[in-house]
mmCIF file of N, CA and C in Angstrom:
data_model
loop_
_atom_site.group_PDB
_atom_site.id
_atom_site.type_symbol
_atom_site.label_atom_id
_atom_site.label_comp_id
_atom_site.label_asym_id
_atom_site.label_seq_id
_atom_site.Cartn_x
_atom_site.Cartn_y
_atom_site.Cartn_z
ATOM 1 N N UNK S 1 6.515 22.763 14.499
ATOM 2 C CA UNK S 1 6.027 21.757 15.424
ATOM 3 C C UNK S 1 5.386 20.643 14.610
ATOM 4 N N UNK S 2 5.720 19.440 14.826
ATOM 5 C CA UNK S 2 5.352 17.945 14.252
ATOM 6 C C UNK S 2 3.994 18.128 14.161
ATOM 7 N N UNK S 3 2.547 17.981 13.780
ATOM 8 C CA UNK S 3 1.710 18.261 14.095
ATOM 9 C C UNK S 3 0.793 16.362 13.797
ATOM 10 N N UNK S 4 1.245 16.197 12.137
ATOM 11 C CA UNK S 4 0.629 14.908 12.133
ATOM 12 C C UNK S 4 1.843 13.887 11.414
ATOM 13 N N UNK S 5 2.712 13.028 11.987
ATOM 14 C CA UNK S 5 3.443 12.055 11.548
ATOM 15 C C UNK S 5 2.564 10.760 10.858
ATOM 16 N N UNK S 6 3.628 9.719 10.394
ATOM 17 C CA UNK S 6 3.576 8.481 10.204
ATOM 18 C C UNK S 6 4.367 7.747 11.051
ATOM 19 N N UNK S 7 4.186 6.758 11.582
ATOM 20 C CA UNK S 7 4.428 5.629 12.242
ATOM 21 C C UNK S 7 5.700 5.057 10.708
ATOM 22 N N UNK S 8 6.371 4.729 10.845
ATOM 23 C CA UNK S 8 7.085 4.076 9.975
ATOM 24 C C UNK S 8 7.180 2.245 9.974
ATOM 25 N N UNK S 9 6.918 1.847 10.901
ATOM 26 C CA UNK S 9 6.588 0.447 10.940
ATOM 27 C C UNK S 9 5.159 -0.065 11.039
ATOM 28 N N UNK S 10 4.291 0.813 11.586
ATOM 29 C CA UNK S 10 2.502 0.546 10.961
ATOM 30 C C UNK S 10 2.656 1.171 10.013
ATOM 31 N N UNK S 11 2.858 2.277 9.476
ATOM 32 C CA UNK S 11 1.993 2.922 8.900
ATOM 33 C C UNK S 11 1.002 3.974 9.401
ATOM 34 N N UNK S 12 0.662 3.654 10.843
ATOM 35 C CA UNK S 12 -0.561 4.620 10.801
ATOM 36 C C UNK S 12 0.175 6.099 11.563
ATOM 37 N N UNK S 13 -0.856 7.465 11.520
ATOM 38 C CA UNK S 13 -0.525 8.429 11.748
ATOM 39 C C UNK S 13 -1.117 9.045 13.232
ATOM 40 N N UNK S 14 0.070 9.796 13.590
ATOM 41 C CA UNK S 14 0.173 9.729 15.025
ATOM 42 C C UNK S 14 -0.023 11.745 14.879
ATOM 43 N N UNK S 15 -0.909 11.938 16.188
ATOM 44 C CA UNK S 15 -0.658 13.485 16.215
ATOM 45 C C UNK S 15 -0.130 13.851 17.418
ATOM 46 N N UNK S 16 0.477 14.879 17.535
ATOM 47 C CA UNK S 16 1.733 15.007 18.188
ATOM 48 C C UNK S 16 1.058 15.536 19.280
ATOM 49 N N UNK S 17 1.354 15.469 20.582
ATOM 50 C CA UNK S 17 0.973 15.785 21.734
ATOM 51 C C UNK S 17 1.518 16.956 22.004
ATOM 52 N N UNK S 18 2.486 17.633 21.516
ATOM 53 C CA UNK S 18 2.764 19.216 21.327
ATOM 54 C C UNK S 18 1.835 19.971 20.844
ATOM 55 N N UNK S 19 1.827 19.098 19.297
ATOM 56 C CA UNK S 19 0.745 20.125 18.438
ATOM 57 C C UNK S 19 -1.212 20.421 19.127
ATOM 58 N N UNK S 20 -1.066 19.330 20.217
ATOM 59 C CA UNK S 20 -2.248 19.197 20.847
ATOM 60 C C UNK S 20 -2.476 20.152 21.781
ATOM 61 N N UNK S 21 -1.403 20.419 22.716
ATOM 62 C CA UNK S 21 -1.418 21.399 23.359
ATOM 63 C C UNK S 21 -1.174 22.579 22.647
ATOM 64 N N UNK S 22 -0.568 23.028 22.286
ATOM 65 C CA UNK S 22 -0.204 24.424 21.185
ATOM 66 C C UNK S 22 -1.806 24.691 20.711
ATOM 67 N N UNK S 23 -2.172 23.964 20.163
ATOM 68 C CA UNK S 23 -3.587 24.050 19.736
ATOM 69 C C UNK S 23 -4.759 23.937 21.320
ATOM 70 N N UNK S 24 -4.596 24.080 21.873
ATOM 71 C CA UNK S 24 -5.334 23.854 23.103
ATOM 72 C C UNK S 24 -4.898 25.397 23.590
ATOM 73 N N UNK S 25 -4.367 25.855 23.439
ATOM 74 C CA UNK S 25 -3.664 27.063 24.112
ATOM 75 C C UNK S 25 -4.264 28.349 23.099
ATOM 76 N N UNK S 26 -4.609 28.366 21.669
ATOM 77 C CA UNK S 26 -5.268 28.967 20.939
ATOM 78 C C UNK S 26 -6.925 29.578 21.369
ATOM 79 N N UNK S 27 -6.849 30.985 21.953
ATOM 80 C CA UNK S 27 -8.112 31.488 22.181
ATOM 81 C C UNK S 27 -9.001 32.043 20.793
ATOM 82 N N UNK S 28 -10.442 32.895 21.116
ATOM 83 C CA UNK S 28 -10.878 32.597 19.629
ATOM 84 C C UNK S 28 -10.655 32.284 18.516
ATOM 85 N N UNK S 29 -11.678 33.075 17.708
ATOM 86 C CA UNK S 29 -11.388 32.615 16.596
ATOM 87 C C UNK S 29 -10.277 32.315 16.021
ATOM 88 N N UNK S 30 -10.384 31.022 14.670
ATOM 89 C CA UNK S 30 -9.321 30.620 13.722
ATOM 90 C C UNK S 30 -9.197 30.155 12.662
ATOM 91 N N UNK S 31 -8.157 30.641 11.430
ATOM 92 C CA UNK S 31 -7.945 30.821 10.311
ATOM 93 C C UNK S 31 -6.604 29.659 10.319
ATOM 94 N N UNK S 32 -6.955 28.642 9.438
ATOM 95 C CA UNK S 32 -5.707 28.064 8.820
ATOM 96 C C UNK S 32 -5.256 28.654 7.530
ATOM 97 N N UNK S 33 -4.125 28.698 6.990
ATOM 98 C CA UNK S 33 -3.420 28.415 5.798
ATOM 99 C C UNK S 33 -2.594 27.215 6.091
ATOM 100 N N UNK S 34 -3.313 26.480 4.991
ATOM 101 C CA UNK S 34 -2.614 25.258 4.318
ATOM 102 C C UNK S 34 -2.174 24.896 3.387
ATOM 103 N N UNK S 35 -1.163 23.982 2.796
ATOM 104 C CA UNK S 35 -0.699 24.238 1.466
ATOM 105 C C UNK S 35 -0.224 22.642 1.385
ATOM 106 N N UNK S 36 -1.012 22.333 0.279
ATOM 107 C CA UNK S 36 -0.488 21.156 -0.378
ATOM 108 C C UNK S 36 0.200 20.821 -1.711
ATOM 109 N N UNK S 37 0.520 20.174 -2.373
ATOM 110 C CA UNK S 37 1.142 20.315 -3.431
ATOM 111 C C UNK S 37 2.418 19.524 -3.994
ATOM 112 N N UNK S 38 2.845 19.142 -5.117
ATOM 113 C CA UNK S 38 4.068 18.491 -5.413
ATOM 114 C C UNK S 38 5.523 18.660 -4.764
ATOM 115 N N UNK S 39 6.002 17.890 -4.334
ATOM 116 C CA UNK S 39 7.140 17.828 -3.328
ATOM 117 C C UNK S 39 7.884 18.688 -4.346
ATOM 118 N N UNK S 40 8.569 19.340 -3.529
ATOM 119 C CA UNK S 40 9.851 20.244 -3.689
ATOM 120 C C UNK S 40 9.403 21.447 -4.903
ATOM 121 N N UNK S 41 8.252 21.825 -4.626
ATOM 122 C CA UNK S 41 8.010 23.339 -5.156
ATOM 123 C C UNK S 41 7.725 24.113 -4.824
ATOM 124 N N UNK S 42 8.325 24.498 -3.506
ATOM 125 C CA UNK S 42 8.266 25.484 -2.766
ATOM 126 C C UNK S 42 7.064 25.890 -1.782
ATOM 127 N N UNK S 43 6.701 25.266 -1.019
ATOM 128 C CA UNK S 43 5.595 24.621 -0.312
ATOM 129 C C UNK S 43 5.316 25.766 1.198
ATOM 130 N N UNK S 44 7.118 24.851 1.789
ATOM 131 C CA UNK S 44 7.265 25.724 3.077
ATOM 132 C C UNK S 44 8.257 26.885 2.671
ATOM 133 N N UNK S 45 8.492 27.453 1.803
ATOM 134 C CA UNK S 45 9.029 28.553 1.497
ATOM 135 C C UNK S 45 8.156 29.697 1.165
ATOM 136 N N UNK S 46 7.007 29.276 0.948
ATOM 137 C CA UNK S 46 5.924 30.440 0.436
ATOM 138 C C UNK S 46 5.249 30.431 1.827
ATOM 139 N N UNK S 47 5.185 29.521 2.896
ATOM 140 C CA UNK S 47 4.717 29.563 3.470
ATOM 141 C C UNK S 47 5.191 30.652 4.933
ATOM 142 N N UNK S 48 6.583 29.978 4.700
ATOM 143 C CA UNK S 48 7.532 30.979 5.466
ATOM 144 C C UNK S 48 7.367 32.294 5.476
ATOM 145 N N UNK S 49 7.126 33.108 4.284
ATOM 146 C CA UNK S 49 6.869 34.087 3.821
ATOM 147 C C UNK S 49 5.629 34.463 4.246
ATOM 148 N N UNK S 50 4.471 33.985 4.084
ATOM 149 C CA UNK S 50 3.326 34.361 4.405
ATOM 150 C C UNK S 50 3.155 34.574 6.016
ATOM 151 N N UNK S 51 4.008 33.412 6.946
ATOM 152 C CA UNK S 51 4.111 33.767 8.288
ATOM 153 C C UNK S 51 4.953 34.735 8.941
ATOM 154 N N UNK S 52 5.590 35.427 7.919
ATOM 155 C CA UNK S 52 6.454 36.578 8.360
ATOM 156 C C UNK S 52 8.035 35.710 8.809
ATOM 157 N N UNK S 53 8.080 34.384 8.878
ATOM 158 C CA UNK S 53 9.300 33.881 9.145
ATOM 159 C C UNK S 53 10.264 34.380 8.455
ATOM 160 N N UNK S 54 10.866 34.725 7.313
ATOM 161 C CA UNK S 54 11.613 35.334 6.453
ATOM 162 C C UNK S 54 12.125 36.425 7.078
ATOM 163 N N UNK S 55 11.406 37.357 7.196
ATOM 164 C CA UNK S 55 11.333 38.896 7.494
ATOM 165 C C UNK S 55 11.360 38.908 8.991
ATOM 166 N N UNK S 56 11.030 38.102 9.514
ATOM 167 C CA UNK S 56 11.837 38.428 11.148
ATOM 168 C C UNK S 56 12.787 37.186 11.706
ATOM 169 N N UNK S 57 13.630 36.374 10.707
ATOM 170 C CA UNK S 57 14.630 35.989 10.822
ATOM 171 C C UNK S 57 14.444 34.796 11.829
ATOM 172 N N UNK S 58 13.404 34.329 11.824
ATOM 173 C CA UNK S 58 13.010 32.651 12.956
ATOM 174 C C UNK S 58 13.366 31.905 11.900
ATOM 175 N N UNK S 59 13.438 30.931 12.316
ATOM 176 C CA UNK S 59 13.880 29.531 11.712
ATOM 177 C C UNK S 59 12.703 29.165 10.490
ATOM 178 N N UNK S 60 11.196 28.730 11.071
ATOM 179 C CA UNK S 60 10.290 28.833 10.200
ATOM 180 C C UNK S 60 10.223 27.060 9.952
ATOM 181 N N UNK S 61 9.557 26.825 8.256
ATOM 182 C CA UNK S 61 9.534 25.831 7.979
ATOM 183 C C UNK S 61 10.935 24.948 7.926
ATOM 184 N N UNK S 62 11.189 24.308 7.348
ATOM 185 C CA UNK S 62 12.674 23.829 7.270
ATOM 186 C C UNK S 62 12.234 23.658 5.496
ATOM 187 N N UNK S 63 13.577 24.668 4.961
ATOM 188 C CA UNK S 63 13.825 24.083 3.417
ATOM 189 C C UNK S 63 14.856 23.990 3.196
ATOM 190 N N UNK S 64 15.050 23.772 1.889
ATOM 191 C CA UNK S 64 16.560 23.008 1.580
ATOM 192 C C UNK S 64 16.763 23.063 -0.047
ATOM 193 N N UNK S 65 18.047 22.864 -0.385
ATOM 194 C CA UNK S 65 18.437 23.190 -2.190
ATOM 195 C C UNK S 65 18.582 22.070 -2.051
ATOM 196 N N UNK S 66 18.338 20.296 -1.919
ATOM 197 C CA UNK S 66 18.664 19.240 -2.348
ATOM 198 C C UNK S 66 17.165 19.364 -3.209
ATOM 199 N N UNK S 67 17.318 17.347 -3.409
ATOM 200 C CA UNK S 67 16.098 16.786 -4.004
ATOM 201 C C UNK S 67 15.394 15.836 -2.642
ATOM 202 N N UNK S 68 16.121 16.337 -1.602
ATOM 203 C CA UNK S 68 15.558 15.417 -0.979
ATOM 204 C C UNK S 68 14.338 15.991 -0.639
ATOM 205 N N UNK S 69 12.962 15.736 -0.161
ATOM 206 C CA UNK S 69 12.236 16.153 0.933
ATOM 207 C C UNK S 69 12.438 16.831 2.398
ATOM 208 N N UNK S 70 12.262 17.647 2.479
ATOM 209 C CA UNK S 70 12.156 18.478 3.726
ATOM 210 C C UNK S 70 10.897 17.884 5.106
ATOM 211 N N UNK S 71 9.910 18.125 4.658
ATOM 212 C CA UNK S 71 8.649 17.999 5.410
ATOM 213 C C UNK S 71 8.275 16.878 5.311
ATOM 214 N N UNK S 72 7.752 15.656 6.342
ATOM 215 C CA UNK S 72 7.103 14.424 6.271
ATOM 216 C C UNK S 72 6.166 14.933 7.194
ATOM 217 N N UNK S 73 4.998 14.636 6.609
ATOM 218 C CA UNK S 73 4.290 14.499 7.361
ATOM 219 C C UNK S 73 3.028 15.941 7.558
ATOM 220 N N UNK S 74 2.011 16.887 8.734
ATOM 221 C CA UNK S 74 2.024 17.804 8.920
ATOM 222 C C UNK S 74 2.537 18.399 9.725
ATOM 223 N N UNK S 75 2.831 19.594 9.508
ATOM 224 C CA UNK S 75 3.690 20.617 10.703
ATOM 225 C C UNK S 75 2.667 21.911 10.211
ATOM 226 N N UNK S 76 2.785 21.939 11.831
ATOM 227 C CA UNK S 76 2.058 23.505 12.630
ATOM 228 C C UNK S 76 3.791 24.661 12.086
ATOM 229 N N UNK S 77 3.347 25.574 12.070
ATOM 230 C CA UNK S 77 4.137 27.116 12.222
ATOM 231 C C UNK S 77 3.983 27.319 13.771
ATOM 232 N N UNK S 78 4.914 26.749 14.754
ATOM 233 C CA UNK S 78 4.964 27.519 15.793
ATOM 234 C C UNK S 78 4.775 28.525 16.563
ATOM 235 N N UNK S 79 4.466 29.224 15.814
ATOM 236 C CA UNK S 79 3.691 30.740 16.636
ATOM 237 C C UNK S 79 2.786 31.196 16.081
ATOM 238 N N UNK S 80 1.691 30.743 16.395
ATOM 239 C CA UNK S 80 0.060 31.132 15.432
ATOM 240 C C UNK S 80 0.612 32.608 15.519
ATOM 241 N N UNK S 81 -0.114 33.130 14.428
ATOM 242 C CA UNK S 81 -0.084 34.661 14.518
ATOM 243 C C UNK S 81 -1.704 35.584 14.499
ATOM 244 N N UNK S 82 -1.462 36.607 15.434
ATOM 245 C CA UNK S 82 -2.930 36.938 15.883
ATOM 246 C C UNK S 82 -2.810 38.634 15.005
ATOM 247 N N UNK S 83 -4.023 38.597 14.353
ATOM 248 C CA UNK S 83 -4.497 40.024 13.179
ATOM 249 C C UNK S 83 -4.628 40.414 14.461
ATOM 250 N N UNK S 84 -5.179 42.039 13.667
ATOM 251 C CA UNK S 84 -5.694 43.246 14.470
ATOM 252 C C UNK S 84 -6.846 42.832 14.760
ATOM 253 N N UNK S 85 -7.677 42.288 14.202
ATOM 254 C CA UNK S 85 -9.493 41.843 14.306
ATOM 255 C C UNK S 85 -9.250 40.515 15.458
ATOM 256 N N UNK S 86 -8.227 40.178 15.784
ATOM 257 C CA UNK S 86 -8.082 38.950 16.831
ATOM 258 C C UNK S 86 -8.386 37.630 16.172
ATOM 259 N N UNK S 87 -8.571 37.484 15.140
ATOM 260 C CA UNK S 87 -8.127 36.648 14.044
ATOM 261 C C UNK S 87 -6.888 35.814 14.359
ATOM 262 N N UNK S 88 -6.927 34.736 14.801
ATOM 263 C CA UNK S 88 -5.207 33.779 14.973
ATOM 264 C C UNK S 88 -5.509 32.934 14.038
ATOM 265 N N UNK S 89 -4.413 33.118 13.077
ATOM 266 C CA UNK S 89 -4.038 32.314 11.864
ATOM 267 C C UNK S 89 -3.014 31.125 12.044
ATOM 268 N N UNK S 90 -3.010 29.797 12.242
ATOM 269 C CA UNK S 90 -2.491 29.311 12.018
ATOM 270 C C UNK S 90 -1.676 28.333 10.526
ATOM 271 N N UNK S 91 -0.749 28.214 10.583
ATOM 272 C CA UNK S 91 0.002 27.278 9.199
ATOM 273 C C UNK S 91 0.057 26.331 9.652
ATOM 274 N N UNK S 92 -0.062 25.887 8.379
ATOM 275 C CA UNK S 92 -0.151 24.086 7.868
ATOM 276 C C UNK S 92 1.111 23.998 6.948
ATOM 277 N N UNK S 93 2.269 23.167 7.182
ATOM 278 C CA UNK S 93 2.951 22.649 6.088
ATOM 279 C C UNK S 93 2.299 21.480 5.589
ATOM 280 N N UNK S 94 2.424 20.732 4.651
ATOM 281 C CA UNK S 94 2.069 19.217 4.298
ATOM 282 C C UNK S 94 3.392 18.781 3.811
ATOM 283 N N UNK S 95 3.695 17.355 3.772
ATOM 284 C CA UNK S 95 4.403 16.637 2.876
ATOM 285 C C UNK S 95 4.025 16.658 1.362
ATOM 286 N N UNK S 96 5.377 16.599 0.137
ATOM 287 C CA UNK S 96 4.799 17.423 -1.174
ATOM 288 C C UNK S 96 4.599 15.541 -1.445
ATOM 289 N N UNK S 97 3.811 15.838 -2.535
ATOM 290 C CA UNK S 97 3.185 15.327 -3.357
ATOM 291 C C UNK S 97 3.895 14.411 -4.571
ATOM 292 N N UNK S 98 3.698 13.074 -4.730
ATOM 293 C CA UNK S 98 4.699 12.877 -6.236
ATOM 294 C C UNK S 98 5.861 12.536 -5.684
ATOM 295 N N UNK S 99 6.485 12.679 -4.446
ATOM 296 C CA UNK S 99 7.246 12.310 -4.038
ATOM 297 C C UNK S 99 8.097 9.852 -4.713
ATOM 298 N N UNK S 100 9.578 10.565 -4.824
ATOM 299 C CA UNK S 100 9.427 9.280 -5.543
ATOM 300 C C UNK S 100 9.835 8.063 -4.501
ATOM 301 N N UNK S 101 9.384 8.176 -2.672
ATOM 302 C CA UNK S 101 9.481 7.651 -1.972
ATOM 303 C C UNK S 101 8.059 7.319 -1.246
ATOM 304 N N UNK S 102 7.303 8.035 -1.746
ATOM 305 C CA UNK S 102 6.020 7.555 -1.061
ATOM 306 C C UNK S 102 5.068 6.866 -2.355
ATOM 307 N N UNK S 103 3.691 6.568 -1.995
ATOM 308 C CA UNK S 103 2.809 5.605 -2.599
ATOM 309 C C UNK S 103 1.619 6.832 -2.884
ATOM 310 N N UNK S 104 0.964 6.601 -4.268
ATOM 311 C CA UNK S 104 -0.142 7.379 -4.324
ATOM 312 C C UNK S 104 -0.830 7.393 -3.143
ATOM 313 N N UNK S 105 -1.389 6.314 -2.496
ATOM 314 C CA UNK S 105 -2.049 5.894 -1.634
ATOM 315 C C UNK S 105 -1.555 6.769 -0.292
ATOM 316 N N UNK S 106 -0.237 7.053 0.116
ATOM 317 C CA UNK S 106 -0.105 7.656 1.070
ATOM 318 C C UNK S 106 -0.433 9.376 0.733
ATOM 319 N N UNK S 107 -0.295 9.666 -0.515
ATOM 320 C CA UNK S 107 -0.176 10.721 -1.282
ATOM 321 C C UNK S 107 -1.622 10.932 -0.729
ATOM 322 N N UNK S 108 -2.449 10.203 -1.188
ATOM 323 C CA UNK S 108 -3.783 10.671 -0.783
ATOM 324 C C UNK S 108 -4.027 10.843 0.672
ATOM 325 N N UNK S 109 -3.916 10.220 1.257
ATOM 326 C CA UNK S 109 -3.771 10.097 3.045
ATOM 327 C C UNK S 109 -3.348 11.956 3.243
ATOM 328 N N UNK S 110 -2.306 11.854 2.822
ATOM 329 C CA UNK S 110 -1.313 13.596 3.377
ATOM 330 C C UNK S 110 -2.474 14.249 2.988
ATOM 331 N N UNK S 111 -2.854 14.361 1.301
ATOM 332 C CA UNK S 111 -3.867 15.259 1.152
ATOM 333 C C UNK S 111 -5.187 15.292 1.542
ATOM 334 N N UNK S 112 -5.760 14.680 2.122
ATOM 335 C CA UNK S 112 -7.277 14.562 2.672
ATOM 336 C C UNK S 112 -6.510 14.950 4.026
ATOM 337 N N UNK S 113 -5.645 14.475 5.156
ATOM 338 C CA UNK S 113 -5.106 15.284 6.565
ATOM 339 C C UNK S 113 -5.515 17.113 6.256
#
């Protein structure tokens, strides 16, 4: 789920009215994992893994064997997942880092989101 975009003709960043509700729908307590880091080193693939996406065969983050970028922007993991202690963990993808289409400046933006 889209959680925080860019506007491509401002610039500025828009949060997704899905990810608003999805997150509105979350009872107690909550745990993010987030992951930031240099584009295309395996970001939403470790992440996949950690949400059990792998191992029960959902779709998950979106990755890919190019050079292109996968992820713009933040994205939620679609199905918070709730521990035994009632603990709901939600994921964070980010857009990677170093990317040779974006600007330090936006670089910083993704990483402070």
């Amino acid at each position: 789920v889209a959680f925080i975009t860019q506007d491509d003709e401002t610039g500025a960043y828009l949060v997704s009215e899905e990810a608003v509700a999805m997150l509105s729908e979350i009872p107690g307590p909550l745990g993010v994992v987030a992951i930031a880091g240099l584009w295309r080193t395996g970001k939403s693939y470790l992440l996949n893994h950690f949400s059990g996406a792998q191992s029960s065969g959902k779709a998950g983050f979106q990755v890919g064997a190019t050079v292109n970028a996968c992820t713009k922007g933040l994205w939620l993991w679609g199905e918070p997942v709730t521990l035994e202690d009632g603990l709901t963990v939600l994921f964070v993808d980010t857009e990677g880092l170093g990317s040779t289409s974006r600007t330090q400046t936006e670089d910083s933006h993704i990483f402070s989101l």
